[in-house]
PDB file of C-alpha atoms and ligand atoms in Angstrom:
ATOM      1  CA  UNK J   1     121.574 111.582  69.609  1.00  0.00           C
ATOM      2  CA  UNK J   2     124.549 113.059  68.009  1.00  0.00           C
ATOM      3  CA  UNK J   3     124.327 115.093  64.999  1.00  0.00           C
ATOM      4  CA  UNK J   4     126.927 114.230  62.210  1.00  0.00           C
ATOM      5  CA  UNK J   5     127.696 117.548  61.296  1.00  0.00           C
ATOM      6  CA  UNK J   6     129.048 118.016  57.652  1.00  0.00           C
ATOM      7  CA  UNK J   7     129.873 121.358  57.382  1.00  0.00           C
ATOM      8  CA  UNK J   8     131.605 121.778  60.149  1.00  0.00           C
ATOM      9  CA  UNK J   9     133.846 118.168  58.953  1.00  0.00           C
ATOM     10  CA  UNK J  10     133.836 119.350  55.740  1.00  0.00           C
ATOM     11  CA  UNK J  11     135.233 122.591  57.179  1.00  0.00           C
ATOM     12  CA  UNK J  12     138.165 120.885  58.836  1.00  0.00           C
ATOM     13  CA  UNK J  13     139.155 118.887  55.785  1.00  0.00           C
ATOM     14  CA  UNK J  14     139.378 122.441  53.563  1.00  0.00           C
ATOM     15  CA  UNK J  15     141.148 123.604  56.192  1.00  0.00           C
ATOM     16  CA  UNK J  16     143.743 120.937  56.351  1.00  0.00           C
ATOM     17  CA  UNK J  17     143.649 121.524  52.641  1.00  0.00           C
ATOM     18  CA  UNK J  18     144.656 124.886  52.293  1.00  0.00           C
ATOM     19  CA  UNK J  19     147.411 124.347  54.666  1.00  0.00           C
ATOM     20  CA  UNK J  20     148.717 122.178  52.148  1.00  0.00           C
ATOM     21  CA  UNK J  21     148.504 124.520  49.325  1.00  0.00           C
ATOM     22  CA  UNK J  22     150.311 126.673  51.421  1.00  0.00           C
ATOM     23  CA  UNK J  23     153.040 124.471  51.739  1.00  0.00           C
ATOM     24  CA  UNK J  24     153.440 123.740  48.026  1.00  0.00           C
ATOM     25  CA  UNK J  25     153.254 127.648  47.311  1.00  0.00           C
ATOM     26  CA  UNK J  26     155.653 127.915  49.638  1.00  0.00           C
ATOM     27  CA  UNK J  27     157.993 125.340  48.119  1.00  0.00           C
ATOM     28  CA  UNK J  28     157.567 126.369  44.713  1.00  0.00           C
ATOM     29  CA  UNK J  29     154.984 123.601  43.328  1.00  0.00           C
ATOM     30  CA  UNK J  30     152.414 123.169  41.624  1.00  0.00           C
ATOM     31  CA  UNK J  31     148.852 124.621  42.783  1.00  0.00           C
ATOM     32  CA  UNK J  32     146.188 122.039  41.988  1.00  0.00           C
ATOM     33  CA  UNK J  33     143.890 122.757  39.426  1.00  0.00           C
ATOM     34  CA  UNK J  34     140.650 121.237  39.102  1.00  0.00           C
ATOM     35  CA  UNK J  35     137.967 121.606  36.240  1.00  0.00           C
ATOM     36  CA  UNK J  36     134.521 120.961  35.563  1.00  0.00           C
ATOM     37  CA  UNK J  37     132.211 120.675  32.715  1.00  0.00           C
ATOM     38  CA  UNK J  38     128.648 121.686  33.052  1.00  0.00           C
ATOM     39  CA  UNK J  39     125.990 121.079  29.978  1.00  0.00           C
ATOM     40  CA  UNK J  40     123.393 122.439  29.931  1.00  0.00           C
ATOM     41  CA  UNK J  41     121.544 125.055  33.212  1.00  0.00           C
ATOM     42  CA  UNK J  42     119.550 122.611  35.224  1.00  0.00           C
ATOM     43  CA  UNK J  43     119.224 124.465  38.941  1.00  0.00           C
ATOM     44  CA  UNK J  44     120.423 121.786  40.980  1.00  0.00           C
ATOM     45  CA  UNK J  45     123.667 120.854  38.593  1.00  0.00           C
ATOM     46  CA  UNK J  46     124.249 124.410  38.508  1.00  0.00           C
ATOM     47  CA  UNK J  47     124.154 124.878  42.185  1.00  0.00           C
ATOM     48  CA  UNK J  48     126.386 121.621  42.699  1.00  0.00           C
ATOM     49  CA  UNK J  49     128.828 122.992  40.032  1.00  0.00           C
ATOM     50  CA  UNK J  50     129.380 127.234  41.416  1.00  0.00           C
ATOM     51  CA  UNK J  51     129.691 124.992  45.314  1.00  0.00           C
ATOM     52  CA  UNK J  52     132.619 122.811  43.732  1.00  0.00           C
ATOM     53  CA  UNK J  53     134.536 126.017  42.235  1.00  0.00           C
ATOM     54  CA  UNK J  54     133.993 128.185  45.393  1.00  0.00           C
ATOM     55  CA  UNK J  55     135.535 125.519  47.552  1.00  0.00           C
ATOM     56  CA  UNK J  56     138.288 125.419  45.041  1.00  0.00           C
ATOM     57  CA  UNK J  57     138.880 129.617  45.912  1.00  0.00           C
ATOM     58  CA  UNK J  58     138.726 128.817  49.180  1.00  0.00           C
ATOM     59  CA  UNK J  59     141.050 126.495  49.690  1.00  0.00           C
ATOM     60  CA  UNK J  60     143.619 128.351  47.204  1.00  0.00           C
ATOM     61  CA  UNK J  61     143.311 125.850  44.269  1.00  0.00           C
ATOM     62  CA  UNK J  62     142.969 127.120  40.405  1.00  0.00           C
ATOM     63  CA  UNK J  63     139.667 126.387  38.803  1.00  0.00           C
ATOM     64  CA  UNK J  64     137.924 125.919  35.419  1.00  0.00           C
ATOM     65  CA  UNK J  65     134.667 125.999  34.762  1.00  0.00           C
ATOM     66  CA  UNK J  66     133.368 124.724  31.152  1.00  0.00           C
ATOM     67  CA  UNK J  67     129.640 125.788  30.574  1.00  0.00           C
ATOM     68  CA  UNK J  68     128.097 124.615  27.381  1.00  0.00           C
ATOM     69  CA  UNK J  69     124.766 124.385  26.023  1.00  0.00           C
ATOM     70  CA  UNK J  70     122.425 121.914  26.640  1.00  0.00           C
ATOM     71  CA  UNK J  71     122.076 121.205  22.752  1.00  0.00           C
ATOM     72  CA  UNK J  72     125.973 120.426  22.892  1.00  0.00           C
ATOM     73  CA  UNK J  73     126.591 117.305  20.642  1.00  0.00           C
ATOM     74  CA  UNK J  74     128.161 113.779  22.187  1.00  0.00           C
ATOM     75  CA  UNK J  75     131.259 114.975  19.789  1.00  0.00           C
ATOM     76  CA  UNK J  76     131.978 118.149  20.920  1.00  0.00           C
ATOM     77  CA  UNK J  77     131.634 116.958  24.670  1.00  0.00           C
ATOM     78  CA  UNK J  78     134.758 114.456  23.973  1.00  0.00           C
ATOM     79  CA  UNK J  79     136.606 117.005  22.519  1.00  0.00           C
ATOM     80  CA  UNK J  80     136.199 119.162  25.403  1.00  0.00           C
ATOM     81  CA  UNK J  81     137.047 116.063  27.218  1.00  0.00           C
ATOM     82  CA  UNK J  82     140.533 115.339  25.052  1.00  0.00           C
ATOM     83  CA  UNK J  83     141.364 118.973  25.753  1.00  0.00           C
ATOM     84  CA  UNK J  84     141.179 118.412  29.200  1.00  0.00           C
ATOM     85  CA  UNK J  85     142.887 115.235  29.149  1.00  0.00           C
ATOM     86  CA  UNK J  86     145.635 116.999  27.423  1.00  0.00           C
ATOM     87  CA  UNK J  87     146.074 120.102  29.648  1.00  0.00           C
ATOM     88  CA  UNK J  88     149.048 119.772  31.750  1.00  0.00           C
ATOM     89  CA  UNK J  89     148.251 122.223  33.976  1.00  0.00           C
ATOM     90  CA  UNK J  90     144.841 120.286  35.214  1.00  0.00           C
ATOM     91  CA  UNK J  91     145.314 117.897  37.743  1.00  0.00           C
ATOM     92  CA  UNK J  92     141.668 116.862  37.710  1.00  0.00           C
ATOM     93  CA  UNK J  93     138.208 117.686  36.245  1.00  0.00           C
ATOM     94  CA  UNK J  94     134.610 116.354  36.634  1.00  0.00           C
ATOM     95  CA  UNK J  95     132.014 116.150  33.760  1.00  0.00           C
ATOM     96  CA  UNK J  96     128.694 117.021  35.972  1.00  0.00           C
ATOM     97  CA  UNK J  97     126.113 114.665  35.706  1.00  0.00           C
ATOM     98  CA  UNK J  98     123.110 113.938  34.558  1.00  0.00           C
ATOM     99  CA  UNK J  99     124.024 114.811  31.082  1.00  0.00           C
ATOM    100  CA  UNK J 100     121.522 115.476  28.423  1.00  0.00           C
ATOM    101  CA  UNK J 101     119.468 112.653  26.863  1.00  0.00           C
ATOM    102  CA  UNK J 102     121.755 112.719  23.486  1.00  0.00           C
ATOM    103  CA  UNK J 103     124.974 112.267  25.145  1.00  0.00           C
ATOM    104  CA  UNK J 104     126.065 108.610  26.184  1.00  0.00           C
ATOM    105  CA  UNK J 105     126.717 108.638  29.699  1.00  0.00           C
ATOM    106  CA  UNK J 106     129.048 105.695  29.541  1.00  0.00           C
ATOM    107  CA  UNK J 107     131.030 106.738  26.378  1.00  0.00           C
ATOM    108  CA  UNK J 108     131.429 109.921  28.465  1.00  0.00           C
ATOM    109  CA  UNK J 109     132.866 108.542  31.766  1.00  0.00           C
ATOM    110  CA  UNK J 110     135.519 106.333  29.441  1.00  0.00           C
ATOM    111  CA  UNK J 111     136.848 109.394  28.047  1.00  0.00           C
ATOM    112  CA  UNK J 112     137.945 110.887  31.073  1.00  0.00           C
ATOM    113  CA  UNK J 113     141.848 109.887  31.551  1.00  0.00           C
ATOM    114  CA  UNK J 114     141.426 107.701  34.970  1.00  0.00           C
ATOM    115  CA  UNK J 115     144.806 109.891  36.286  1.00  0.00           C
ATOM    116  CA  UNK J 116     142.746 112.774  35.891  1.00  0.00           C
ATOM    117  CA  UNK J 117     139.543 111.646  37.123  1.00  0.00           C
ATOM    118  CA  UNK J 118     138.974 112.639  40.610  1.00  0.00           C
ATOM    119  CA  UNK J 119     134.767 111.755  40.461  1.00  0.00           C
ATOM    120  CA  UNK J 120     136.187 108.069  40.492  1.00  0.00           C
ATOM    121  CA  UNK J 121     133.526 106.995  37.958  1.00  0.00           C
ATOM    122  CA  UNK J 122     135.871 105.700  34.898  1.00  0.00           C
ATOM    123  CA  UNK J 123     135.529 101.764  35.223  1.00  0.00           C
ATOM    124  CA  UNK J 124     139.737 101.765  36.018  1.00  0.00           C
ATOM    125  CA  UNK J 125     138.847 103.014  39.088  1.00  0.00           C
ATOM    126  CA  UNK J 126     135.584 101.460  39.955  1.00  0.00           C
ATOM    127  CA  UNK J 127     137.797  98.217  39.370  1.00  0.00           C
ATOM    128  CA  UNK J 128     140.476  99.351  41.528  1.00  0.00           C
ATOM    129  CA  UNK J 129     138.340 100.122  44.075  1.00  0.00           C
ATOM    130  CA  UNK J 130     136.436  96.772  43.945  1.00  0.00           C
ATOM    131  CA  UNK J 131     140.061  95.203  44.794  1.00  0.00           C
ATOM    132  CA  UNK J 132     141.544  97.672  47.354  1.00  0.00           C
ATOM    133  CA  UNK J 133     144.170  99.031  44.982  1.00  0.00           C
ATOM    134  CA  UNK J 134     144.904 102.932  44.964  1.00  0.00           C
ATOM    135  CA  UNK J 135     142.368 104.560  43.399  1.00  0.00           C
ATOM    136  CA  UNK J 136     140.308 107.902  43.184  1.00  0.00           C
ATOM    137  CA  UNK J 137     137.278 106.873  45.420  1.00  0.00           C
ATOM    138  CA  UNK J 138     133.783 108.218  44.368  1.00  0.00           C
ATOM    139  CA  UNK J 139     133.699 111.642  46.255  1.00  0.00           C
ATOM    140  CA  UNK J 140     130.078 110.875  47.943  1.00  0.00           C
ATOM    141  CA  UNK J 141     131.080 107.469  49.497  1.00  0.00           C
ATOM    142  CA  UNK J 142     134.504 108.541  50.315  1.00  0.00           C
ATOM    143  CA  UNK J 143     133.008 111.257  52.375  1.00  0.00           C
ATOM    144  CA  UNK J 144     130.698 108.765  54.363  1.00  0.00           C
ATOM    145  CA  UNK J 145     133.322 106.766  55.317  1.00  0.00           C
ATOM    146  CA  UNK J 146     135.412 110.141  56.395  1.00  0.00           C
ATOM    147  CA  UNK J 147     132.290 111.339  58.450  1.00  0.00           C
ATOM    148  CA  UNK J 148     131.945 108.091  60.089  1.00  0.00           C
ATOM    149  CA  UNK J 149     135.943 107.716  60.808  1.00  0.00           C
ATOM    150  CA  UNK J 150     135.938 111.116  62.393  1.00  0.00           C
ATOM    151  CA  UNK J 151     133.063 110.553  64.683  1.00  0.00           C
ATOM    152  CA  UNK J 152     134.367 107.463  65.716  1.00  0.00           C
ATOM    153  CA  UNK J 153     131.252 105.450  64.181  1.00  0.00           C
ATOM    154  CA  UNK J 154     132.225 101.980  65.235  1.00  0.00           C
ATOM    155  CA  UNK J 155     131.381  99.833  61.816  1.00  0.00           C
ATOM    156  CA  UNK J 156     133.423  96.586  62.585  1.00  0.00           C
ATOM    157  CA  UNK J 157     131.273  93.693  62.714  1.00  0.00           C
ATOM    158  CA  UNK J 158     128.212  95.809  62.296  1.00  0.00           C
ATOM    159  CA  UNK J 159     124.764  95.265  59.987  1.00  0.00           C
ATOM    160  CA  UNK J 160     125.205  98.030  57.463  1.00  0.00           C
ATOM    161  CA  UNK J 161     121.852  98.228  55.354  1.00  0.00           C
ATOM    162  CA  UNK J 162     122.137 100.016  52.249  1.00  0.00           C
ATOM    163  CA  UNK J 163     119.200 101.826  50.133  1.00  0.00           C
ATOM    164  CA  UNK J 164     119.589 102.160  46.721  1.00  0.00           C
ATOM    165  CA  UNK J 165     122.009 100.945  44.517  1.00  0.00           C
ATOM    166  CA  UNK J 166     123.446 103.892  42.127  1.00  0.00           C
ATOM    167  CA  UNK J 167     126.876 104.098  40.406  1.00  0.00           C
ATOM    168  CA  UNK J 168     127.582 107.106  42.409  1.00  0.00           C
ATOM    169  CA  UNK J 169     126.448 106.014  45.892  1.00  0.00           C
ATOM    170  CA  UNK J 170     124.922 103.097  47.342  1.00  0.00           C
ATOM    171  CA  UNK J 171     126.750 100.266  45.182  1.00  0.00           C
ATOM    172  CA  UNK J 172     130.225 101.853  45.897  1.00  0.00           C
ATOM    173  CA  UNK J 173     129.168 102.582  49.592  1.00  0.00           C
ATOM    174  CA  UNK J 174     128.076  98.834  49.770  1.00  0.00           C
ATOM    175  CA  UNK J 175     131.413  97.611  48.417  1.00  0.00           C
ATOM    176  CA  UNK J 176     133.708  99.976  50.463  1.00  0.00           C
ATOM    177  CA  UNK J 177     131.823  98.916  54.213  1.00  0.00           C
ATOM    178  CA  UNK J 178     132.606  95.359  53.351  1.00  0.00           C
ATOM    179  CA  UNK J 179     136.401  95.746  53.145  1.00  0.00           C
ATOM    180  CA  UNK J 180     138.879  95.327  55.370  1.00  0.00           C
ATOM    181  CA  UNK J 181     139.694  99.075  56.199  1.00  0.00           C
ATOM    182  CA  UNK J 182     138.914 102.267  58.618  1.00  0.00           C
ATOM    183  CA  UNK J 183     134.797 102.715  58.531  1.00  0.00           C
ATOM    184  CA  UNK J 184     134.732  99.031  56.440  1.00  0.00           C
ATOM    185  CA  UNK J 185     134.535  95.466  57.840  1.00  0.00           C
ATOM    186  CA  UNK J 186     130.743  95.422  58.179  1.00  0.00           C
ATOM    187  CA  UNK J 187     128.320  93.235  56.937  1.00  0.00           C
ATOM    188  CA  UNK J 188     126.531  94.741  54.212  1.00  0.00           C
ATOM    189  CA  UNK J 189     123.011  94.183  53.166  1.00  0.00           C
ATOM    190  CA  UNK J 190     122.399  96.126  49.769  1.00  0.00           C
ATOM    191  CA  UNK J 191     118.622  96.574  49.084  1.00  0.00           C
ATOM    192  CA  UNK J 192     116.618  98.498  46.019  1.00  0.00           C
ATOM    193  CA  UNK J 193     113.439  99.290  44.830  1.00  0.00           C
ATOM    194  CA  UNK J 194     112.788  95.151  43.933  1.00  0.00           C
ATOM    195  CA  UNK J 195     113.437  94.029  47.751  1.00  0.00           C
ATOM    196  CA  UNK J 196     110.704  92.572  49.544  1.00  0.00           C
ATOM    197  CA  UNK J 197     109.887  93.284  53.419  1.00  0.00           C
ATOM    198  CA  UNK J 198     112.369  95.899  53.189  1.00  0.00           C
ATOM    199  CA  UNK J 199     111.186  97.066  56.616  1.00  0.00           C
ATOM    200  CA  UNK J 200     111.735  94.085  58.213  1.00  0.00           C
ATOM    201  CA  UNK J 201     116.037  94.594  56.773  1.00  0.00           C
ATOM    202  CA  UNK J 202     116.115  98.098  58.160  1.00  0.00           C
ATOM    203  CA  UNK J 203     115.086  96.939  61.517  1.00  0.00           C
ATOM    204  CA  UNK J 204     117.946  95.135  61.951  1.00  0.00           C
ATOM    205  CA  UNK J 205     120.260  97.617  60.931  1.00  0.00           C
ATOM    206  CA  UNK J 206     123.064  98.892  62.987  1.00  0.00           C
ATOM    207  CA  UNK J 207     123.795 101.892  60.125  1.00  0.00           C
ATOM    208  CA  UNK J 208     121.538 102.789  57.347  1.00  0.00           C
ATOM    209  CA  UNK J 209     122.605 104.518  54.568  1.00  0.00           C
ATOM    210  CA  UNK J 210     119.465 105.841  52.382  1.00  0.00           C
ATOM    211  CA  UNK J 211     120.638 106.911  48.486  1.00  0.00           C
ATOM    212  CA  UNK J 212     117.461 106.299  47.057  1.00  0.00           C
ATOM    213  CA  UNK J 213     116.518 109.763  46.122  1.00  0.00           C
ATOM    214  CA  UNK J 214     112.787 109.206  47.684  1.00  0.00           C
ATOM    215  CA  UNK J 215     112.155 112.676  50.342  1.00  0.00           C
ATOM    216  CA  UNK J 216     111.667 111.325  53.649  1.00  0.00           C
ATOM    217  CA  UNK J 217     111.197 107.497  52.569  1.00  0.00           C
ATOM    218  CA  UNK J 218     113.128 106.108  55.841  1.00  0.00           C
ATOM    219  CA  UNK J 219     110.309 106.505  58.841  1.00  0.00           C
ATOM    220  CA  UNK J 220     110.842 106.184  62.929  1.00  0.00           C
ATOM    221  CA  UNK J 221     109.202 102.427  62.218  1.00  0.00           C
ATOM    222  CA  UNK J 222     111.548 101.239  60.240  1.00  0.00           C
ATOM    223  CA  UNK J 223     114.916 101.429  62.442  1.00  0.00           C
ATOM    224  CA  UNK J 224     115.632 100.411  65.786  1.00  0.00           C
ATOM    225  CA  UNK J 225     116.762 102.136  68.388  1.00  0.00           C
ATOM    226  CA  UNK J 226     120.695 103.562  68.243  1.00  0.00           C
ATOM    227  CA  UNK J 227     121.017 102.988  64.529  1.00  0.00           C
ATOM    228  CA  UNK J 228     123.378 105.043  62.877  1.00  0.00           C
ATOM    229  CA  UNK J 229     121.713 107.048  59.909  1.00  0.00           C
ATOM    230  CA  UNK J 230     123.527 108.406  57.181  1.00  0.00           C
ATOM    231  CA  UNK J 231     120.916 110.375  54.732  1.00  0.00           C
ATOM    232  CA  UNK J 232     122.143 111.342  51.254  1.00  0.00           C
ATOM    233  CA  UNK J 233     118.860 112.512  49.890  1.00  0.00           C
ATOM    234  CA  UNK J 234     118.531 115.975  48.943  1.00  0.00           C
ATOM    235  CA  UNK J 235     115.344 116.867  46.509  1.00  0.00           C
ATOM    236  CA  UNK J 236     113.593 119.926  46.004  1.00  0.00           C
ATOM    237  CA  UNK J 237     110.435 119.968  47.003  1.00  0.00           C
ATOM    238  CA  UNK J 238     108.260 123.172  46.396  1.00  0.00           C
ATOM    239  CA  UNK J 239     107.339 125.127  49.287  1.00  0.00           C
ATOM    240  CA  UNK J 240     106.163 128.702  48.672  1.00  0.00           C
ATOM    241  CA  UNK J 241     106.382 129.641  51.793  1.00  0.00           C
ATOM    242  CA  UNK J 242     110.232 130.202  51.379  1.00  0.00           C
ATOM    243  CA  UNK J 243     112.064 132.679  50.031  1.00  0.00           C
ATOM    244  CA  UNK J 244     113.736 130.190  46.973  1.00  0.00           C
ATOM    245  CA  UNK J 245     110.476 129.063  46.201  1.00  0.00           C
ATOM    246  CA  UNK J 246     111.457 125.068  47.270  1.00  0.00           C
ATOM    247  CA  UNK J 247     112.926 123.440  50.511  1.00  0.00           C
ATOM    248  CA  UNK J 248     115.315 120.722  50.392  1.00  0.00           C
ATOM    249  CA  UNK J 249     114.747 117.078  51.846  1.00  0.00           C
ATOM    250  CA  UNK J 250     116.844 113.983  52.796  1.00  0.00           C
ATOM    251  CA  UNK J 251     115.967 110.594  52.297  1.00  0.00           C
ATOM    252  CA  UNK J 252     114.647 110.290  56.146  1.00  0.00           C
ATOM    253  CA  UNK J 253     112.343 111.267  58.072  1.00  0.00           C
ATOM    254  CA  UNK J 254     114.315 113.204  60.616  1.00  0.00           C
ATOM    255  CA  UNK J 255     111.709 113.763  62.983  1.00  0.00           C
ATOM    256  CA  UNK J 256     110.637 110.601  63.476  1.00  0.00           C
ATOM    257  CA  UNK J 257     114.069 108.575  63.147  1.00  0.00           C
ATOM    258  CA  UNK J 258     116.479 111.010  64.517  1.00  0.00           C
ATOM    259  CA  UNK J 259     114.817 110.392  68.829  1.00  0.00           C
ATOM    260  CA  UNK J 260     115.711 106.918  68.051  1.00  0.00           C
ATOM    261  CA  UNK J 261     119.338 107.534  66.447  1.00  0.00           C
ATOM    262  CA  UNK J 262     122.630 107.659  68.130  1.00  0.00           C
ATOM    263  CA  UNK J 263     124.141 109.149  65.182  1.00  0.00           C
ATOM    264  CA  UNK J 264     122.269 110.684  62.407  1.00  0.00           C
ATOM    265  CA  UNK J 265     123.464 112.939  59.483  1.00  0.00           C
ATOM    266  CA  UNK J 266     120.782 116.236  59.108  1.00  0.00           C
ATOM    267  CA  UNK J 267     119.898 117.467  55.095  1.00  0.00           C
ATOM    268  CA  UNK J 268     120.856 120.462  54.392  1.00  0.00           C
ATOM    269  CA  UNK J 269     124.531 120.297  56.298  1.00  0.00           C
ATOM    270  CA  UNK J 270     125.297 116.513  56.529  1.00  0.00           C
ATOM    271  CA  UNK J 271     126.377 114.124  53.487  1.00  0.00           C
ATOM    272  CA  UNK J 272     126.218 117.195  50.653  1.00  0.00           C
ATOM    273  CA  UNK J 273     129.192 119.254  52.034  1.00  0.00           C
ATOM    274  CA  UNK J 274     131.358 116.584  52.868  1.00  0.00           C
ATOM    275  CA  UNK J 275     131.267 115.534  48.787  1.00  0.00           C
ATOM    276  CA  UNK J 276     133.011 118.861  47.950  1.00  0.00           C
ATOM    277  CA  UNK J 277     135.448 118.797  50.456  1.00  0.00           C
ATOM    278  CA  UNK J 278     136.100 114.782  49.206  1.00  0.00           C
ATOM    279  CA  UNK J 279     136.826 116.274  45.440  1.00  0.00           C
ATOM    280  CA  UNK J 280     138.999 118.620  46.937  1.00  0.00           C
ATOM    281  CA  UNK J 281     140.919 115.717  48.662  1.00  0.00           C
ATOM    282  CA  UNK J 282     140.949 113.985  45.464  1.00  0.00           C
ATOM    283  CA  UNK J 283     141.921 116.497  43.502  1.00  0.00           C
ATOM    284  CA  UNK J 284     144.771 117.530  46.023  1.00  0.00           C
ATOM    285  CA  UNK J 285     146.117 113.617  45.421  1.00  0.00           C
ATOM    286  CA  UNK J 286     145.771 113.758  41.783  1.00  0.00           C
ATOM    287  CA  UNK J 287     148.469 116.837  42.021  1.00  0.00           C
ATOM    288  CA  UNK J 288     150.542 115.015  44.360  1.00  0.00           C
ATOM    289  CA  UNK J 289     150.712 112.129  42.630  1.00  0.00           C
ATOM    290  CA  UNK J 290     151.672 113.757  39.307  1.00  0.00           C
ATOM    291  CA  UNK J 291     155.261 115.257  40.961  1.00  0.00           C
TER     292      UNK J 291
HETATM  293  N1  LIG W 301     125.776 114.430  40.013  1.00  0.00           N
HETATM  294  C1  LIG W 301     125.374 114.043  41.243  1.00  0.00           C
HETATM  295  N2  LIG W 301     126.436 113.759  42.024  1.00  0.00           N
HETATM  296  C2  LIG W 301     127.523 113.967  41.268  1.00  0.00           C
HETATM  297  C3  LIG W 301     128.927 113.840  41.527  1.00  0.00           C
HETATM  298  O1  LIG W 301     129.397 113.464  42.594  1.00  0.00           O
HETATM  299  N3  LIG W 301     129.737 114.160  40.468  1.00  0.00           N
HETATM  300  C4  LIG W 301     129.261 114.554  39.265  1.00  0.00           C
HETATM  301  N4  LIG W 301     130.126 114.816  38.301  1.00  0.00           N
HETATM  302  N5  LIG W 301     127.974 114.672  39.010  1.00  0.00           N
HETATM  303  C5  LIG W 301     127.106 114.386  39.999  1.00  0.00           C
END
C-alpha cells in the first residue's frame, strides 16, 4: 500500500511556485496577487481561508483577505465583488463558500469575472471545462488528477467510481477522468445518495473517489483488493479527548480499506493540501496569462 501523500506533493508544487515568483521578481513583473472573501466566522471556512493566505506568504505572492459579517447583504457582497473585478492589481480572488442563507449562491459565482476566477466555479469555465478548452479547473479536482499524475496512478482504461456529485468535486472529477488527457481516459461511473446496490459499483472499482461528505462511509467490504482510493472527506467530529476539542475524518474507513489499497490518500494530509497548492497554480496562470 502506498500512501498518497499530499503535503509533501503539495509541498513540491509551492516550491516550484515560488521559484517562479522568483523569476518574475527577478525580471521585473508582476507578483501575483490573489484575494479572498470570507462572510461570516464559521471555524472550518475560517480555517480553509488563513491556510489559502499563508500559502500565498509562502510562496511570495500578495494577498487580500476580505472579512465581512455574516449579516452582510447579497448587495454589498457584489459590490465587494465589482471592486475586485475592477482591481488591476488582483490576478485572482475566491468568494469562500458556503455563504450565508440570504445570499444567492448562484448570483454570486456569476459575478466573479471568469479571467479572475481561479475557484473555476463561474459557469464560463465549468463550460470550458466540459469541452477541453483552457480554463481555470476547480482547485479540488485539479489537485486529484495532479496527485494521481505524480504517483504514476495508471487511470487509462480503468473503472473510476465516483461518490457524490457536488459542483465543487465529484461532478467535475467525473467529467475530467472521462477525457482524453493525463489522469483522464477512464470509465466513469458517477453515483449519489439515490443509487441502488451502491456496494455492488464500488466493488468493481479500480479508483474510488468518495466526496460525499459522510465520515468514514467507504468500508474494507465495499472495494476490492488494489483499488486506488482517493478520500476528500474531512468533517469534524467531536472528540474531547483532543486538545481542539474535535478530530477530523475522511470519507473512508482507512483502517479497514487502506490493507486492501494499492494507493490510498490519508485525511488529514492527502486531498486538503493539494487544493491550496492547486489555487496557487491557478492563481500563478491567471497572472501569466494577463502579461
Ligand atoms: N468551500 C469548500 N471548498 C471550497 C473551495 O474550493 N473554494 C471555495 N471558495 N469555497 C469552498
Amino acid at each position: 500500500m502506498v500512501l498518497l501523500d499530499g503535503r509533501k506533493t503539495s509541498a513540491d508544487i509551492k516550491d516550484e511556485i515560488a521559484l517562479k515568483v522568483k523569476e518574475f521578481k527577478d525580471s521585473g513583473k508582476k507578483i501575483p496577487h490573489l484575494a479572498a472573501i470570507l462572510v461570516g466566522t464559521d471555524g472550518a471556512s475560517m480555517t480553509y481561508v488563513s491556510g489559502k493566505v499563508k500559502a500565498c506568504e509562502l510562496v511570495g505572492f500578495k494577498s487580500t483577505l476580505i472579512e465581512l459579517p455574516k449579516e452582510t447583504s447579497e448587495e454589498k457582497l457584489l459590490q465587494e465583488i465589482e471592486a475586485l473585478n475592477n482591481n488591476d492589481d488582483i490576478d485572482g480572488f475566491i468568494v469562500q463558500l458556503p455563504l450565508p442563507k440570504h445570499i444567492d449562491e448562484q448570483k454570486v459565482l456569476l459575478t466573479v469575472d471568469p479571467d479572475k476566477d481561479v475557484d473555476g466555479f463561474h459557469p464560463t469555465n465549468v463550460g470550458k471545462m466540459a469541452l477541453d478548452l483552457p480554463c481555470f479547473l476547480p482547485a479540488t479536482p485539479f489537485g486529484i488528477l495532479e496527485l494521481l499524475e505524480r504517483y504514476k496512478v495508471e487511470t487509462s482504461g480503468k473503472h473510476v467510481v465516483v461518490i457524490g456529485r457536488s459542483h465543487i468535486v465529484g461532478r467535475p472529477i467525473s467529467i475530467l477522468m472521462s477525457q482524453k488527457r493525463l489522469a483522464g481516459n477512464a470509465t466513469v461511473t458517477l453515483t449519489h445518495s439515490r443509487t441502488k446496490n451502491l456496494k455492488e459499483i464500488t466493488l468493481r472499482a479500480d479508483i474510488i473517489v468518495a466526496a460525499l461528505g459522510k465520515p468514514e462511509f467507504l468500508t474494507g467490504d465495499m472495494v476490492k483488493d488494489g483499488v486506488t482510493i482517493i478520500d476528500v472527506g474531512i468533517t469534524r467530529i467531536k472528540d474531547d479527548s483532543k486538545k481542539r476539542g474535535y478530530r477530523i475524518a475522511g470519507d473512508v474507513h482507512f483502517e479497514s480499506v487502506a490493507p486492501k489499497s494499492a494507493f490510498i490518500t490519508p485525511v488529514p494530509r492527502g486531498v486538503g493540501p493539494m487544493t491550496i497548492a492547486m489555487l496557487l497554480k491557478n492563481t500563478l496562470l491567471a497572472c501569466e496569462r494577463k502579461q
